[in-house]
Amino acid sequence: MNIRGFQIEPIYVVNEALEPGWSWVSDTNRWTGFHLWYLYQNGVRIQTETGKYHLREGDTFLFDLSQNHRCTHDPQKPAGLFSAYFHCDHTPELQALLQSGAIPRQNHPPLFSANLQLFEEATRSSNTPEETMLWLGPVFQQVLSPFAGHARQSKIAEICREIDAAPQKDWSLDQLASRAGYSKNQLIRLFRQATGYTPYAYMIRARIARAKHLLLFSDYTATEIAGLLGYSDLNHFSSQFYQKTGCYPSQYAESQKSKSGQ
């Protein structure tokens, strides 16, 4: 999955109830890559080469496994956490963003538990990798966001969340600029810096992502999906879908089933 320019490859994802005597010292293994934790019960203490952290319920933590970590918890209050071990195609760049603080190691993202619940429900109800990855994507999206900690970027992040939640809306540049408190030119420049897209391109991207999900996991026809996503006609929808994916909506589900079968 491609998240903020990083190609993420999940190696394993697990929901862990930690034993009272649990601890983890990262230099006892030879893992490479990254670990993502989400703590949903009690607390965990983490000591790294650069600092100490105390995770509370609802916190996430992103481990760079090229560094050493020591993790413990209160044996009287065993912790529960979601853990995802993953690789990415631009490891040095992600490490640099973590070290600079542009992507915080510790975070408390909104709606994170809801995304995880959807991911776990998809895992239980289907063996289709495409479906589970669709729900795991927003989890990584929140953690690998460059927005955290900056007021200006948080406004852009809020706009992105609104577009992602309702891509079918006709999001005008005037409306978005007014909501963010910027001129239209300022918004386009800041939005492109933060996401790599213009607001319009981001909206189309969000529509196509929603269309892919509906084509794979709903009974809607391509015409009905076009209407649900705010397109005035099927031809316009099909044309944009083809530009972004290289195939037409009517071909997409079949091509994904073929890949899954292989």
CSV table of N, CA, C and O in Angstrom, one decimal, residues 49-159:
chain,number,residue,atom,x,y,z
A,49,GLU,N,17.1,5.1,22.6
A,49,GLU,CA,18.5,5.7,22.6
A,49,GLU,C,18.4,7.2,22.8
A,49,GLU,O,19.4,7.9,23.2
A,50,THR,N,17.2,7.8,22.6
A,50,THR,CA,17.1,9.3,22.6
A,50,THR,C,16.2,9.8,23.7
A,50,THR,O,16.1,11.0,23.8
A,51,GLY,N,15.4,8.9,24.3
A,51,GLY,CA,14.5,9.5,25.3
A,51,GLY,C,13.6,8.4,25.9
A,51,GLY,O,13.7,7.2,25.6
A,52,LYS,N,12.7,8.8,26.9
A,52,LYS,CA,11.8,7.9,27.5
A,52,LYS,C,10.4,8.3,27.2
A,52,LYS,O,10.1,9.5,27.1
A,53,TYR,N,9.5,7.4,27.1
A,53,TYR,CA,8.1,7.6,26.7
A,53,TYR,C,7.2,6.8,27.6
A,53,TYR,O,7.6,5.7,28.0
A,54,HIS,N,6.0,7.3,27.9
A,54,HIS,CA,5.0,6.6,28.7
A,54,HIS,C,3.8,6.6,27.8
A,54,HIS,O,3.1,7.6,27.6
A,55,LEU,N,3.4,5.4,27.3
A,55,LEU,CA,2.2,5.3,26.5
A,55,LEU,C,1.0,5.0,27.4
A,55,LEU,O,1.0,4.1,28.3
A,56,ARG,N,-0.1,5.7,27.1
A,56,ARG,CA,-1.3,5.5,27.8
A,56,ARG,C,-2.4,5.1,26.8
A,56,ARG,O,-2.1,5.1,25.6
A,57,GLU,N,-3.5,4.7,27.3
A,57,GLU,CA,-4.6,4.1,26.4
A,57,GLU,C,-4.9,5.1,25.3
A,57,GLU,O,-5.1,6.3,25.6
A,58,GLY,N,-4.9,4.7,24.1
A,58,GLY,CA,-5.2,5.5,22.9
A,58,GLY,C,-3.9,6.0,22.2
A,58,GLY,O,-4.0,6.6,21.2
A,59,ASP,N,-2.7,5.8,22.8
A,59,ASP,CA,-1.5,6.3,22.2
A,59,ASP,C,-1.0,5.3,21.2
A,59,ASP,O,-1.2,4.1,21.3
A,60,THR,N,-0.3,5.8,20.2
A,60,THR,CA,0.5,5.0,19.2
A,60,THR,C,1.9,5.3,19.4
A,60,THR,O,2.3,6.4,19.9
A,61,PHE,N,2.8,4.4,19.0
A,61,PHE,CA,4.2,4.6,19.0
A,61,PHE,C,4.8,3.9,17.8
A,61,PHE,O,4.5,2.7,17.5
A,62,LEU,N,5.7,4.6,17.1
A,62,LEU,CA,6.3,4.1,15.9
A,62,LEU,C,7.8,3.8,16.2
A,62,LEU,O,8.6,4.7,16.6
A,63,PHE,N,8.2,2.5,16.2
A,63,PHE,CA,9.6,2.1,16.5
A,63,PHE,C,10.4,2.0,15.2
A,63,PHE,O,9.9,1.4,14.2
A,64,ASP,N,11.6,2.6,15.2
A,64,ASP,CA,12.6,2.4,14.2
A,64,ASP,C,13.5,1.3,14.7
A,64,ASP,O,14.2,1.4,15.7
A,65,LEU,N,13.4,0.1,14.1
A,65,LEU,CA,14.1,-1.1,14.6
A,65,LEU,C,15.6,-1.1,14.4
A,65,LEU,O,16.3,-2.0,14.8
A,66,SER,N,16.1,0.0,13.8
A,66,SER,CA,17.6,0.1,13.7
A,66,SER,C,18.1,0.7,15.0
A,66,SER,O,19.3,0.7,15.2
A,67,GLN,N,17.3,1.1,15.9
A,67,GLN,CA,17.7,1.6,17.2
A,67,GLN,C,17.2,0.6,18.3
A,67,GLN,O,16.4,-0.2,18.0
A,68,ASN,N,17.8,0.8,19.5
A,68,ASN,CA,17.5,-0.1,20.6
A,68,ASN,C,16.4,0.5,21.4
A,68,ASN,O,16.3,1.7,21.7
A,69,HIS,N,15.5,-0.4,21.9
A,69,HIS,CA,14.4,0.0,22.7
A,69,HIS,C,14.2,-1.0,23.8
A,69,HIS,O,14.5,-2.2,23.7
A,70,ARG,N,13.8,-0.5,25.0
A,70,ARG,CA,13.5,-1.4,26.1
A,70,ARG,C,12.0,-1.0,26.6
A,70,ARG,O,11.8,0.1,26.8
A,71,CYS,N,11.2,-2.0,26.6
A,71,CYS,CA,9.7,-1.8,26.9
A,71,CYS,C,9.3,-2.6,28.1
A,71,CYS,O,9.6,-3.8,28.1
A,72,THR,N,8.6,-2.0,29.0
A,72,THR,CA,8.1,-2.7,30.2
A,72,THR,C,6.7,-2.1,30.5
A,72,THR,O,6.3,-1.1,29.9
A,73,HIS,N,6.0,-2.8,31.4
A,73,HIS,CA,4.7,-2.4,31.8
A,73,HIS,C,4.5,-2.8,33.3
A,73,HIS,O,5.3,-3.5,33.9
A,74,ASP,N,3.4,-2.3,33.9
A,74,ASP,CA,3.0,-2.6,35.3
A,74,ASP,C,2.5,-4.0,35.3
A,74,ASP,O,1.4,-4.3,34.8
A,75,PRO,N,3.2,-4.9,36.0
A,75,PRO,CA,2.7,-6.3,36.1
A,75,PRO,C,1.4,-6.5,36.8
A,75,PRO,O,0.7,-7.5,36.5
A,76,GLN,N,1.0,-5.5,37.6
A,76,GLN,CA,-0.3,-5.5,38.2
A,76,GLN,C,-1.4,-5.1,37.3
A,76,GLN,O,-2.6,-5.3,37.5
A,77,LYS,N,-1.0,-4.4,36.2
A,77,LYS,CA,-2.0,-3.9,35.2
A,77,LYS,C,-1.5,-4.3,33.8
A,77,LYS,O,-1.0,-3.4,33.1
A,78,PRO,N,-1.6,-5.6,33.4
A,78,PRO,CA,-1.0,-6.0,32.1
A,78,PRO,C,-1.6,-5.2,30.9
A,78,PRO,O,-2.8,-4.9,30.9
A,79,ALA,N,-0.8,-4.8,30.0
A,79,ALA,CA,-1.2,-4.0,28.9
A,79,ALA,C,-1.8,-4.8,27.7
A,79,ALA,O,-1.5,-6.0,27.6
A,80,GLY,N,-2.6,-4.2,26.9
A,80,GLY,CA,-3.1,-4.7,25.7
A,80,GLY,C,-2.8,-3.8,24.5
A,80,GLY,O,-2.9,-2.6,24.6
A,81,LEU,N,-2.3,-4.4,23.4
A,81,LEU,CA,-1.9,-3.5,22.3
A,81,LEU,C,-2.1,-4.2,21.0
A,81,LEU,O,-2.1,-5.4,20.9
A,82,PHE,N,-2.2,-3.4,20.0
A,82,PHE,CA,-2.2,-3.8,18.6
A,82,PHE,C,-0.8,-3.5,18.0
A,82,PHE,O,-0.2,-2.4,18.3
A,83,SER,N,-0.2,-4.5,17.4
A,83,SER,CA,1.1,-4.4,16.9
A,83,SER,C,1.2,-4.7,15.4
A,83,SER,O,0.7,-5.8,15.0
A,84,ALA,N,1.8,-3.9,14.6
A,84,ALA,CA,2.0,-4.1,13.2
A,84,ALA,C,3.5,-4.0,12.9
A,84,ALA,O,4.1,-2.9,13.2
A,85,TYR,N,4.1,-5.0,12.3
A,85,TYR,CA,5.5,-5.0,11.9
A,85,TYR,C,5.5,-4.8,10.4
A,85,TYR,O,4.8,-5.5,9.7
A,86,PHE,N,6.3,-3.8,9.9
A,86,PHE,CA,6.2,-3.5,8.5
A,86,PHE,C,7.6,-3.0,8.0
A,86,PHE,O,8.4,-2.6,8.7
A,87,HIS,N,7.7,-3.2,6.7
A,87,HIS,CA,8.9,-2.6,6.0
A,87,HIS,C,8.3,-1.5,5.1
A,87,HIS,O,7.1,-1.4,4.8
A,88,CYS,N,9.2,-0.6,4.6
A,88,CYS,CA,8.8,0.4,3.6
A,88,CYS,C,10.0,0.6,2.6
A,88,CYS,O,11.1,0.2,2.9
A,89,ASP,N,9.6,1.1,1.5
A,89,ASP,CA,10.6,1.2,0.4
A,89,ASP,C,11.6,2.3,0.6
A,89,ASP,O,12.7,2.3,-0.1
A,90,HIS,N,11.3,3.3,1.4
A,90,HIS,CA,12.2,4.4,1.6
A,90,HIS,C,12.6,4.5,3.1
A,90,HIS,O,12.3,5.5,3.8
A,91,THR,N,13.2,3.5,3.6
A,91,THR,CA,13.6,3.4,5.0
A,91,THR,C,14.4,4.6,5.5
A,91,THR,O,14.0,5.2,6.6
A,92,PRO,N,15.4,5.1,4.9
A,92,PRO,CA,16.2,6.2,5.4
A,92,PRO,C,15.4,7.5,5.5
A,92,PRO,O,15.5,8.2,6.5
A,93,GLU,N,14.5,7.7,4.5
A,93,GLU,CA,13.6,8.9,4.6
A,93,GLU,C,12.7,8.8,5.8
A,93,GLU,O,12.5,9.8,6.5
A,94,LEU,N,12.1,7.7,6.0
A,94,LEU,CA,11.1,7.6,7.2
A,94,LEU,C,11.9,7.7,8.5
A,94,LEU,O,11.4,8.3,9.4
A,95,GLN,N,13.1,7.1,8.6
A,95,GLN,CA,13.9,7.3,9.7
A,95,GLN,C,14.3,8.7,10.0
A,95,GLN,O,14.2,9.2,11.1
A,96,ALA,N,14.6,9.5,8.9
A,96,ALA,CA,14.9,10.9,9.1
A,96,ALA,C,13.7,11.7,9.6
A,96,ALA,O,13.9,12.6,10.4
A,97,LEU,N,12.5,11.4,9.1
A,97,LEU,CA,11.3,12.1,9.5
A,97,LEU,C,11.1,11.8,11.0
A,97,LEU,O,10.6,12.7,11.7
A,98,LEU,N,11.3,10.6,11.4
A,98,LEU,CA,11.1,10.3,12.9
A,98,LEU,C,12.2,11.0,13.7
A,98,LEU,O,11.8,11.6,14.8
A,99,GLN,N,13.4,11.0,13.3
A,99,GLN,CA,14.5,11.7,14.0
A,99,GLN,C,14.3,13.2,14.1
A,99,GLN,O,14.6,13.8,15.2
A,100,SER,N,13.7,13.8,13.1
A,100,SER,CA,13.5,15.2,13.1
A,100,SER,C,12.2,15.6,13.8
A,100,SER,O,12.1,16.8,14.1
A,101,GLY,N,11.4,14.6,14.1
A,101,GLY,CA,10.1,15.0,14.7
A,101,GLY,C,9.0,15.4,13.8
A,101,GLY,O,7.9,15.7,14.2
A,102,ALA,N,9.3,15.4,12.5
A,102,ALA,CA,8.2,15.7,11.5
A,102,ALA,C,7.1,14.7,11.6
A,102,ALA,O,5.9,15.0,11.4
A,103,ILE,N,7.5,13.4,11.8
A,103,ILE,CA,6.5,12.4,12.1
A,103,ILE,C,6.8,12.0,13.6
A,103,ILE,O,7.8,11.4,13.8
A,104,PRO,N,5.9,12.3,14.5
A,104,PRO,CA,6.2,12.0,15.9
A,104,PRO,C,6.2,10.5,16.2
A,104,PRO,O,5.3,9.7,15.6
A,105,ARG,N,7.1,10.0,17.1
A,105,ARG,CA,7.1,8.6,17.4
A,105,ARG,C,5.8,8.3,18.2
A,105,ARG,O,5.2,7.3,18.1
A,106,GLN,N,5.5,9.2,19.2
A,106,GLN,CA,4.3,9.0,20.0
A,106,GLN,C,3.2,9.9,19.6
A,106,GLN,O,3.5,11.1,19.3
A,107,ASN,N,2.0,9.4,19.4
A,107,ASN,CA,0.9,10.2,18.9
A,107,ASN,C,-0.4,9.7,19.5
A,107,ASN,O,-0.4,8.6,20.1
A,108,HIS,N,-1.4,10.5,19.4
A,108,HIS,CA,-2.7,10.1,19.9
A,108,HIS,C,-3.8,10.4,18.8
A,108,HIS,O,-4.5,11.4,18.9
A,109,PRO,N,-3.7,9.7,17.7
A,109,PRO,CA,-4.6,10.0,16.5
A,109,PRO,C,-6.1,9.9,16.8
A,109,PRO,O,-6.5,8.9,17.4
A,110,PRO,N,-6.9,10.8,16.3
A,110,PRO,CA,-8.3,10.6,16.4
A,110,PRO,C,-8.8,9.5,15.5
A,110,PRO,O,-8.2,9.2,14.4
A,111,LEU,N,-9.9,8.8,15.9
A,111,LEU,CA,-10.6,7.8,15.1
A,111,LEU,C,-9.7,6.6,14.9
A,111,LEU,O,-10.1,5.7,14.1
A,112,PHE,N,-8.6,6.5,15.5
A,112,PHE,CA,-7.7,5.4,15.3
A,112,PHE,C,-8.3,4.0,15.7
A,112,PHE,O,-8.3,3.0,14.9
A,113,SER,N,-9.0,4.0,16.8
A,113,SER,CA,-9.6,2.7,17.3
A,113,SER,C,-10.7,2.3,16.4
A,113,SER,O,-10.9,1.1,16.1
A,114,ALA,N,-11.4,3.3,15.8
A,114,ALA,CA,-12.5,2.9,14.8
A,114,ALA,C,-11.9,2.3,13.6
A,114,ALA,O,-12.5,1.3,13.1
A,115,ASN,N,-10.8,2.8,13.1
A,115,ASN,CA,-10.1,2.2,11.9
A,115,ASN,C,-9.7,0.8,12.2
A,115,ASN,O,-9.8,-0.1,11.4
A,116,LEU,N,-9.1,0.6,13.4
A,116,LEU,CA,-8.6,-0.7,13.8
A,116,LEU,C,-9.8,-1.7,13.9
A,116,LEU,O,-9.7,-2.9,13.5
A,117,GLN,N,-10.9,-1.2,14.5
A,117,GLN,CA,-12.1,-2.1,14.6
A,117,GLN,C,-12.6,-2.6,13.2
A,117,GLN,O,-12.9,-3.7,13.0
A,118,LEU,N,-12.6,-1.6,12.3
A,118,LEU,CA,-13.0,-2.0,10.9
A,118,LEU,C,-12.0,-3.0,10.3
A,118,LEU,O,-12.4,-3.9,9.6
A,119,PHE,N,-10.7,-2.8,10.5
A,119,PHE,CA,-9.7,-3.7,10.0
A,119,PHE,C,-9.9,-5.1,10.6
A,119,PHE,O,-9.9,-6.1,9.9
A,120,GLU,N,-10.1,-5.2,11.9
A,120,GLU,CA,-10.3,-6.5,12.6
A,120,GLU,C,-11.6,-7.2,12.1
A,120,GLU,O,-11.6,-8.4,11.9
A,121,GLU,N,-12.7,-6.4,11.9
A,121,GLU,CA,-13.9,-7.0,11.4
A,121,GLU,C,-13.7,-7.6,10.0
A,121,GLU,O,-14.2,-8.6,9.7
A,122,ALA,N,-13.0,-6.8,9.2
A,122,ALA,CA,-12.7,-7.3,7.8
A,122,ALA,C,-11.8,-8.6,7.8
A,122,ALA,O,-12.0,-9.5,7.1
A,123,THR,N,-10.9,-8.6,8.8
A,123,THR,CA,-10.0,-9.8,8.9
A,123,THR,C,-10.8,-11.0,9.3
A,123,THR,O,-10.6,-12.1,8.8
A,124,ARG,N,-11.8,-10.8,10.2
A,124,ARG,CA,-12.6,-12.0,10.7
A,124,ARG,C,-13.6,-12.4,9.6
A,124,ARG,O,-13.9,-13.6,9.5
A,125,SER,N,-14.1,-11.5,8.9
A,125,SER,CA,-15.2,-11.9,8.0
A,125,SER,C,-14.8,-12.3,6.6
A,125,SER,O,-15.5,-12.7,5.8
A,126,SER,N,-13.5,-12.0,6.2
A,126,SER,CA,-13.0,-12.3,4.9
A,126,SER,C,-11.6,-12.7,4.9
A,126,SER,O,-10.8,-12.1,5.6
A,127,ASN,N,-11.2,-13.5,4.0
A,127,ASN,CA,-9.8,-13.9,3.8
A,127,ASN,C,-9.2,-13.1,2.6
A,127,ASN,O,-8.1,-13.4,2.2
A,128,THR,N,-9.9,-12.1,2.1
A,128,THR,CA,-9.5,-11.4,0.9
A,128,THR,C,-8.4,-10.3,1.3
A,128,THR,O,-8.8,-9.4,2.1
A,129,PRO,N,-7.2,-10.4,0.9
A,129,PRO,CA,-6.2,-9.5,1.3
A,129,PRO,C,-6.5,-8.0,0.9
A,129,PRO,O,-6.2,-7.1,1.7
A,130,GLU,N,-7.2,-7.9,-0.2
A,130,GLU,CA,-7.5,-6.5,-0.7
A,130,GLU,C,-8.4,-5.8,0.3
A,130,GLU,O,-8.3,-4.6,0.6
A,131,GLU,N,-9.4,-6.6,0.9
A,131,GLU,CA,-10.3,-5.9,1.8
A,131,GLU,C,-9.7,-5.5,3.1
A,131,GLU,O,-9.9,-4.4,3.6
A,132,THR,N,-8.9,-6.4,3.6
A,132,THR,CA,-8.2,-6.1,4.9
A,132,THR,C,-7.2,-4.9,4.8
A,132,THR,O,-7.1,-4.1,5.6
A,133,MET,N,-6.6,-4.9,3.6
A,133,MET,CA,-5.6,-3.8,3.4
A,133,MET,C,-6.3,-2.5,3.3
A,133,MET,O,-5.8,-1.4,3.6
A,134,LEU,N,-7.5,-2.5,2.7
A,134,LEU,CA,-8.3,-1.2,2.6
A,134,LEU,C,-8.6,-0.6,3.9
A,134,LEU,O,-8.5,0.6,4.1
A,135,TRP,N,-8.8,-1.4,4.9
A,135,TRP,CA,-9.1,-0.9,6.3
A,135,TRP,C,-7.8,-0.6,7.0
A,135,TRP,O,-7.8,0.2,7.9
A,136,LEU,N,-6.7,-1.4,6.7
A,136,LEU,CA,-5.4,-1.1,7.4
A,136,LEU,C,-4.8,0.2,6.9
A,136,LEU,O,-4.1,0.8,7.6
A,137,GLY,N,-5.1,0.5,5.6
A,137,GLY,CA,-4.5,1.7,5.0
A,137,GLY,C,-4.7,3.0,5.9
A,137,GLY,O,-3.7,3.7,6.2
A,138,PRO,N,-5.9,3.3,6.3
A,138,PRO,CA,-6.1,4.5,7.1
A,138,PRO,C,-5.4,4.5,8.4
A,138,PRO,O,-5.1,5.6,9.0
A,139,VAL,N,-5.1,3.3,9.0
A,139,VAL,CA,-4.3,3.2,10.2
A,139,VAL,C,-2.9,3.8,10.0
A,139,VAL,O,-2.4,4.7,10.7
A,140,PHE,N,-2.2,3.3,8.9
A,140,PHE,CA,-0.9,3.9,8.6
A,140,PHE,C,-1.0,5.3,8.2
A,140,PHE,O,-0.1,6.1,8.4
A,141,GLN,N,-2.1,5.7,7.5
A,141,GLN,CA,-2.3,7.0,7.0
A,141,GLN,C,-2.2,8.0,8.2
A,141,GLN,O,-1.5,9.1,8.0
A,142,GLN,N,-2.8,7.7,9.3
A,142,GLN,CA,-2.8,8.6,10.4
A,142,GLN,C,-1.5,8.7,11.1
A,142,GLN,O,-1.0,9.8,11.5
A,143,VAL,N,-0.8,7.6,11.2
A,143,VAL,CA,0.5,7.6,11.9
A,143,VAL,C,1.6,8.2,11.1
A,143,VAL,O,2.5,8.9,11.6
A,144,LEU,N,1.6,8.0,9.8
A,144,LEU,CA,2.7,8.5,8.9
A,144,LEU,C,2.3,9.9,8.3
A,144,LEU,O,2.9,10.3,7.3
A,145,SER,N,1.4,10.5,8.9
A,145,SER,CA,1.0,11.9,8.5
A,145,SER,C,2.1,12.9,8.8
A,145,SER,O,2.6,12.9,9.9
A,146,PRO,N,2.4,13.8,7.9
A,146,PRO,CA,3.4,14.9,8.2
A,146,PRO,C,2.7,16.0,8.9
A,146,PRO,O,3.4,17.1,9.2
A,147,PHE,N,1.4,15.9,9.3
A,147,PHE,CA,0.7,17.1,9.8
A,147,PHE,C,0.9,17.3,11.3
A,147,PHE,O,0.7,18.4,11.7
A,148,ALA,N,1.2,16.3,12.1
A,148,ALA,CA,1.1,16.4,13.5
A,148,ALA,C,2.0,17.5,14.1
A,148,ALA,O,3.1,17.7,13.7
A,149,GLY,N,1.4,18.2,15.0
A,149,GLY,CA,2.2,19.2,15.8
A,149,GLY,C,2.3,20.6,15.2
A,149,GLY,O,2.9,21.4,15.8
A,150,HIS,N,1.8,20.8,14.0
A,150,HIS,CA,1.9,22.1,13.4
A,150,HIS,C,0.5,22.7,13.1
A,150,HIS,O,-0.3,22.0,12.4
A,151,ALA,N,0.2,23.8,13.6
A,151,ALA,CA,-1.1,24.4,13.5
A,151,ALA,C,-1.5,24.6,12.0
A,151,ALA,O,-2.6,24.2,11.6
A,152,ARG,N,-0.6,25.1,11.2
A,152,ARG,CA,-0.9,25.3,9.8
A,152,ARG,C,-1.2,23.9,9.1
A,152,ARG,O,-2.1,23.8,8.4
A,153,GLN,N,-0.3,22.9,9.4
A,153,GLN,CA,-0.5,21.6,8.8
A,153,GLN,C,-1.8,20.9,9.3
A,153,GLN,O,-2.4,20.2,8.6
A,154,SER,N,-2.2,21.2,10.6
A,154,SER,CA,-3.4,20.6,11.1
A,154,SER,C,-4.6,21.0,10.4
A,154,SER,O,-5.6,20.3,10.3
A,155,LYS,N,-4.6,22.3,9.9
A,155,LYS,CA,-5.7,22.8,9.1
A,155,LYS,C,-5.8,22.0,7.8
A,155,LYS,O,-6.9,21.6,7.4
A,156,ILE,N,-4.7,21.7,7.2
A,156,ILE,CA,-4.7,20.9,5.9
A,156,ILE,C,-5.1,19.5,6.2
A,156,ILE,O,-5.9,18.9,5.5
A,157,ALA,N,-4.7,19.0,7.4
A,157,ALA,CA,-5.0,17.6,7.8
A,157,ALA,C,-6.5,17.5,8.0
A,157,ALA,O,-7.2,16.5,7.6
A,158,GLU,N,-7.1,18.5,8.6
A,158,GLU,CA,-8.6,18.5,8.8
A,158,GLU,C,-9.3,18.5,7.5
A,158,GLU,O,-10.3,17.8,7.3
A,159,ILE,N,-8.9,19.3,6.5
A,159,ILE,CA,-9.5,19.3,5.2
A,159,ILE,C,-9.4,18.0,4.6
A,159,ILE,O,-10.4,17.4,4.0
